[in-house]
Every structure is written in C-alpha cells, then in structure tokens.
C-alpha cells in the first residue's frame, strides 16, 4: 500500500550535482545521489496510481510504482530485482535517459513529478555497492549462435537477453571499446566510461564474447558472419549525420557534432590511461580559444557546449530554431503525459554558454584560407523546423571559428554491412524490420538502425524485444531439426 499522504507532505528534492564552477574544470561525473533517508522520503511521493502513466511513458515498461514503494520501505534488494526485471542497464538510464516516465507522472499535471530517475539510479548503485549485481550465466546452452553487430545499448540488450536463454552470442564492434554513442557521444561528465566497462565485464562473465575493432561487413564479411552464426542482429545505430544545407557548410571548421564528440571522448580516455586512437594530423577538432557556435538544440548540442567550455572556448553559443520554452516547460503540442522537447535549462548551460531560441542559420562565411569565421542568421517563429517563418529585420551575425552541426541523423550507414546483407530499407533509409525480422531470413534489426535516431531507453527496449523475436525464430529452427 503506498503512502496516501506522501505526495502532499513531501516536496520534490532537486537532483544533487557538483558545483558548475568546479566541475567545468574536469571531466568527472557531475551527478550525485541523495542520502538514503531522503530517497525513502522521495519514494513516499509515488501514489501507485490506478493507471500508472509512468509505466506507460517508459518504453521499457519499468515497474516504477513497485520499486518506488520498495525503496520507501527500505527493501533495496527486492527493488533491484524489480528494476532488473525490465531494464538490463539501469545505471545507464538512471544517468542519461531524459526520463519520459517523469513527464508522464500524474503528479506532473499540477505539481512536480516523482524523482523516478534519481531513485532508479540510487537502486542500481546501492546494488553494486552491496554486491547484489553478479554474473548469472545461463544454466543450459542451446546449440544456436548469434552474431550481434554493434555494442550500443540496443546491441548489448539484445546480446544479454539472447545469452540468458542459452544461445551463444558474439558481439562485433568496429570501435576500440564497447558502448557505441554511450561511450563516444556522451561526455564522461554525464557517464563515466568505467560504468560501461563494469557492465560489459558482467556480460562477458556470463558468456558473451566481444570482438572490438571489427567492422562487420568489411573486416568480417557477411558470408563469414552467416557461416559463423545461425542468426545476426543488426544494431549499428543511426550514424549518418543530417547535413546543413546552407551556403558555406563545406568550409573548414564546420563539423558534424559527433565528429567533435568522438575526438573529445577519446582524448578524455587517453587522459584516463586508456589506449584510444588520436586524430590524424590536420583532422583535429578543438574548441580551445575559439568562438564556438552549435547549431541544434538537443542533447547532442548541449554535450558539445559542455565539452567546448571544458576546453576553454572563447565563447559558446547554441542556436535553436524552437521557440522559447514556456514557464511550465511544455510547448502546446507536447501536453502531459508527452515528454517536453526542450528543458528550461540544462547541465551544460549551467556551466556556461548561451542558448538562443528561435534562431535560424542562413549562411556561413570564411576567411581567405577557406576557414569559417562568421555566421549569418535570423530570428524565426514556428513550432518545429518544418513550420518556420522569418521575422523581418532580425538578421544577425556572430563570430564563428568552430561550427558544430547537431541537427540529428538521417539513417544507419548503408555501405558495408547493410548493403552486403541485402536487407530492404524503409522510406527513411532505416533497415526495414516491422517486427524486428528483416527481409533476409535469420537477420534481425534493433535500435536506431530500425527506428531511426531515438533515446537510450528506446534502444534498450528495442534490443530486448528483438531478442525475443530472434529467440523464437531460432527455436523454430531447432524444433524443425529435431
């Protein structure tokens, strides 16, 4: 039975973070956890609603009221069992998921939502501290093997689920370490990479094999993949950046945001003693001492601002075509229980830099060397990039030594694996797999490669569901052979 008065008696507590003036000088994690007594107080606010919209708002279907109440009662070990029942990696979602569950919390209609994300993260961290999270290899093995291509959250979730039902799983990753964009796109300040390694080590201890620096479709041919494995799961993400279609977009100093973030995350890895490739001479992207302009207002753009501030940029400005965020944090087209498209502030803006809403970039100008030096834009109105109209007389210019384009991704890379497999694509260029099975027998797709750029929580949910479909297919084949 939930606390019937908790939501009336206990105000929401802010997520504890390190001081922005301190943390901008390093790359260590910025988030902290509330003391246990306060966490239990916060869990009192959960009403265990008759219709738990938080559960529906979470793509994983997390049993949020259940583990909130267990935390309220101090039953932490039972809470982690409930959390792991639906989420393979709560330490990742507890840090970097934008928490659509909180947006769907009934309290968020006219109050502040329950601190679901903070409670989730606290449960898994307590579980690791207490030694409750241990490797659990399957008791029995089938004779079926699966190759999972991509070690981002979708690939890791699919691998974990397929391994748990007894199939022998190998994960192929073209980069030097696991995690996908969790490792190379998300700054260490939001997710320190030892956390990925800790979880991947558990997966390896459970019997999953990992091969790094292997570009499936090239280093390992599709014929070799099909010969090694009974099934293949494509979880390569959506990595082709959307282009900036304006004059000057091809100037030196204009880069896709992910190219910059990859370099910065690898630089931090080297600072932490890990072997990580350095950019080739002439390919370095640095914000140090520069006027940095980020185009695009999502999480990727904010991560660019955060890194540029840490590098010592002269100035950091983010231009967003969306209108100013209303005081309640919701645009008219995203009422409760839908998640808001923008936040009133972000961790990156608290550290420095500026966000300007309703700004559209028109043209970039270069110097005599062909390097970007100035940006021309204007103010616009509209609810999205598809409904903009210009405000006359609002043109402006900004100095711009480094322009980072963070306007999303179009689809997965087609060259290599996707083309060699011969799978059909949908009209957006994603792998066509309506029920996770592609047009090629024994080949499945999950995550951003299937649905397009999305959230980490969607990726984990995709991997879990794809695993169930692939397992059913494998077992049908096993039964036919018997």
PDB file of C-alpha atoms in Angstrom, residues 60-174:
ATOM      1  CA  UNK A  60      10.764  -0.452 -21.142  1.00  0.00           C
ATOM      2  CA  UNK A  61       7.562  -0.683 -19.136  1.00  0.00           C
ATOM      3  CA  UNK A  62       9.549  -0.328 -15.915  1.00  0.00           C
ATOM      4  CA  UNK A  63       7.582  -1.349 -12.805  1.00  0.00           C
ATOM      5  CA  UNK A  64       8.067   2.085 -11.319  1.00  0.00           C
ATOM      6  CA  UNK A  65       5.392   2.146  -8.587  1.00  0.00           C
ATOM      7  CA  UNK A  66       6.580  -1.274  -7.397  1.00  0.00           C
ATOM      8  CA  UNK A  67      10.198  -0.329  -6.840  1.00  0.00           C
ATOM      9  CA  UNK A  68       9.330   3.123  -5.573  1.00  0.00           C
ATOM     10  CA  UNK A  69       7.328   1.512  -2.765  1.00  0.00           C
ATOM     11  CA  UNK A  70      10.112  -0.983  -2.029  1.00  0.00           C
ATOM     12  CA  UNK A  71      12.544   1.918  -1.626  1.00  0.00           C
ATOM     13  CA  UNK A  72      10.066   3.691   0.641  1.00  0.00           C
ATOM     14  CA  UNK A  73      10.160   0.618   2.882  1.00  0.00           C
ATOM     15  CA  UNK A  74      13.931   0.222   2.648  1.00  0.00           C
ATOM     16  CA  UNK A  75      13.718  -3.080   0.756  1.00  0.00           C
ATOM     17  CA  UNK A  76      16.556  -2.274  -1.624  1.00  0.00           C
ATOM     18  CA  UNK A  77      17.473  -5.798  -2.725  1.00  0.00           C
ATOM     19  CA  UNK A  78      13.908  -6.511  -3.770  1.00  0.00           C
ATOM     20  CA  UNK A  79      13.882  -3.161  -5.555  1.00  0.00           C
ATOM     21  CA  UNK A  80      16.853  -4.077  -7.752  1.00  0.00           C
ATOM     22  CA  UNK A  81      15.199  -7.385  -8.632  1.00  0.00           C
ATOM     23  CA  UNK A  82      12.120  -5.492  -9.813  1.00  0.00           C
ATOM     24  CA  UNK A  83      14.251  -2.974 -11.697  1.00  0.00           C
ATOM     25  CA  UNK A  84      16.342  -5.605 -13.472  1.00  0.00           C
ATOM     26  CA  UNK A  85      13.169  -7.459 -14.448  1.00  0.00           C
ATOM     27  CA  UNK A  86      12.539  -4.886 -17.180  1.00  0.00           C
ATOM     28  CA  UNK A  87      15.803  -2.957 -17.584  1.00  0.00           C
ATOM     29  CA  UNK A  88      19.167  -4.575 -18.299  1.00  0.00           C
ATOM     30  CA  UNK A  89      21.155  -1.398 -17.663  1.00  0.00           C
ATOM     31  CA  UNK A  90      19.517   0.901 -15.083  1.00  0.00           C
ATOM     32  CA  UNK A  91      22.859   2.555 -14.329  1.00  0.00           C
ATOM     33  CA  UNK A  92      22.823   3.971 -17.880  1.00  0.00           C
ATOM     34  CA  UNK A  93      19.196   5.066 -17.995  1.00  0.00           C
ATOM     35  CA  UNK A  94      19.458   6.392 -14.426  1.00  0.00           C
ATOM     36  CA  UNK A  95      22.076   8.845 -15.658  1.00  0.00           C
ATOM     37  CA  UNK A  96      21.442   9.744 -19.293  1.00  0.00           C
ATOM     38  CA  UNK A  97      17.814   8.878 -20.067  1.00  0.00           C
ATOM     39  CA  UNK A  98      15.681  12.045 -20.395  1.00  0.00           C
ATOM     40  CA  UNK A  99      13.076  10.323 -18.201  1.00  0.00           C
ATOM     41  CA  UNK A 100       9.828  10.236 -20.205  1.00  0.00           C
ATOM     42  CA  UNK A 101       8.469   8.389 -17.160  1.00  0.00           C
ATOM     43  CA  UNK A 102       8.687  11.571 -15.093  1.00  0.00           C
ATOM     44  CA  UNK A 103       6.949  13.568 -17.810  1.00  0.00           C
ATOM     45  CA  UNK A 104       4.100  11.034 -17.613  1.00  0.00           C
ATOM     46  CA  UNK A 105       3.911  11.052 -13.803  1.00  0.00           C
ATOM     47  CA  UNK A 106       0.400  12.028 -12.671  1.00  0.00           C
ATOM     48  CA  UNK A 107       1.925  14.500 -10.217  1.00  0.00           C
ATOM     49  CA  UNK A 108       3.418  16.362 -13.176  1.00  0.00           C
ATOM     50  CA  UNK A 109      -0.045  17.565 -14.173  1.00  0.00           C
ATOM     51  CA  UNK A 110      -0.117  20.259 -11.496  1.00  0.00           C
ATOM     52  CA  UNK A 111       2.951  19.615  -9.321  1.00  0.00           C
ATOM     53  CA  UNK A 112       6.477  18.284  -9.719  1.00  0.00           C
ATOM     54  CA  UNK A 113       6.932  14.679 -10.776  1.00  0.00           C
ATOM     55  CA  UNK A 114       8.275  11.946  -8.530  1.00  0.00           C
ATOM     56  CA  UNK A 115      12.099  11.729  -8.699  1.00  0.00           C
ATOM     57  CA  UNK A 116      11.870   8.446 -10.608  1.00  0.00           C
ATOM     58  CA  UNK A 117      15.213   8.745 -12.372  1.00  0.00           C
ATOM     59  CA  UNK A 118      17.097   9.580  -9.151  1.00  0.00           C
ATOM     60  CA  UNK A 119      15.508   6.637  -7.335  1.00  0.00           C
ATOM     61  CA  UNK A 120      16.325   4.306 -10.236  1.00  0.00           C
ATOM     62  CA  UNK A 121      19.978   5.328 -10.244  1.00  0.00           C
ATOM     63  CA  UNK A 122      20.189   5.015  -6.458  1.00  0.00           C
ATOM     64  CA  UNK A 123      18.775   1.487  -6.547  1.00  0.00           C
ATOM     65  CA  UNK A 124      21.370   0.199  -9.006  1.00  0.00           C
ATOM     66  CA  UNK A 125      24.282   1.985  -7.333  1.00  0.00           C
ATOM     67  CA  UNK A 126      23.226   0.568  -3.952  1.00  0.00           C
ATOM     68  CA  UNK A 127      23.009  -2.878  -5.561  1.00  0.00           C
ATOM     69  CA  UNK A 128      26.538  -2.645  -6.935  1.00  0.00           C
ATOM     70  CA  UNK A 129      27.875  -1.381  -3.593  1.00  0.00           C
ATOM     71  CA  UNK A 130      26.224  -4.255  -1.728  1.00  0.00           C
ATOM     72  CA  UNK A 131      27.459  -6.870  -4.194  1.00  0.00           C
ATOM     73  CA  UNK A 132      23.985  -7.879  -5.324  1.00  0.00           C
ATOM     74  CA  UNK A 133      24.785  -7.469  -9.034  1.00  0.00           C
ATOM     75  CA  UNK A 134      26.761 -10.535 -10.069  1.00  0.00           C
ATOM     76  CA  UNK A 135      27.227 -12.507 -13.252  1.00  0.00           C
ATOM     77  CA  UNK A 136      24.489 -15.081 -13.814  1.00  0.00           C
ATOM     78  CA  UNK A 137      25.417 -17.357 -16.739  1.00  0.00           C
ATOM     79  CA  UNK A 138      22.583 -19.443 -18.192  1.00  0.00           C
ATOM     80  CA  UNK A 139      22.205 -22.904 -16.699  1.00  0.00           C
ATOM     81  CA  UNK A 140      21.811 -24.560 -20.108  1.00  0.00           C
ATOM     82  CA  UNK A 141      23.136 -23.813 -23.595  1.00  0.00           C
ATOM     83  CA  UNK A 142      21.399 -24.370 -26.904  1.00  0.00           C
ATOM     84  CA  UNK A 143      23.404 -25.268 -29.983  1.00  0.00           C
ATOM     85  CA  UNK A 144      22.460 -21.995 -31.656  1.00  0.00           C
ATOM     86  CA  UNK A 145      24.749 -18.992 -32.141  1.00  0.00           C
ATOM     87  CA  UNK A 146      24.003 -15.330 -32.719  1.00  0.00           C
ATOM     88  CA  UNK A 147      26.187 -12.523 -34.033  1.00  0.00           C
ATOM     89  CA  UNK A 148      25.192  -9.083 -32.746  1.00  0.00           C
ATOM     90  CA  UNK A 149      26.679  -6.214 -34.731  1.00  0.00           C
ATOM     91  CA  UNK A 150      27.021  -3.090 -32.607  1.00  0.00           C
ATOM     92  CA  UNK A 151      27.659  -2.710 -28.883  1.00  0.00           C
ATOM     93  CA  UNK A 152      25.462   0.271 -28.126  1.00  0.00           C
ATOM     94  CA  UNK A 153      22.523  -0.114 -25.742  1.00  0.00           C
ATOM     95  CA  UNK A 154      20.362  -1.944 -28.304  1.00  0.00           C
ATOM     96  CA  UNK A 155      23.103  -4.423 -29.203  1.00  0.00           C
ATOM     97  CA  UNK A 156      24.088  -5.013 -25.584  1.00  0.00           C
ATOM     98  CA  UNK A 157      20.465  -5.568 -24.538  1.00  0.00           C
ATOM     99  CA  UNK A 158      19.830  -7.999 -27.383  1.00  0.00           C
ATOM    100  CA  UNK A 159      23.046  -9.859 -26.585  1.00  0.00           C
ATOM    101  CA  UNK A 160      22.207 -10.058 -22.879  1.00  0.00           C
ATOM    102  CA  UNK A 161      18.720 -11.433 -23.477  1.00  0.00           C
ATOM    103  CA  UNK A 162      19.777 -13.959 -26.120  1.00  0.00           C
ATOM    104  CA  UNK A 163      22.611 -15.154 -23.923  1.00  0.00           C
ATOM    105  CA  UNK A 164      20.312 -15.592 -20.924  1.00  0.00           C
ATOM    106  CA  UNK A 165      18.085 -18.025 -22.830  1.00  0.00           C
ATOM    107  CA  UNK A 166      21.131 -20.132 -23.680  1.00  0.00           C
ATOM    108  CA  UNK A 167      22.271 -19.104 -27.146  1.00  0.00           C
ATOM    109  CA  UNK A 168      25.969 -18.467 -27.743  1.00  0.00           C
ATOM    110  CA  UNK A 169      26.432 -14.785 -28.558  1.00  0.00           C
ATOM    111  CA  UNK A 170      29.279 -12.806 -30.090  1.00  0.00           C
ATOM    112  CA  UNK A 171      29.153  -9.004 -30.245  1.00  0.00           C
ATOM    113  CA  UNK A 172      31.087  -7.274 -33.035  1.00  0.00           C
ATOM    114  CA  UNK A 173      32.125  -3.644 -32.508  1.00  0.00           C
ATOM    115  CA  UNK A 174      34.074  -1.621 -35.050  1.00  0.00           C
TER     116      UNK A 174
END
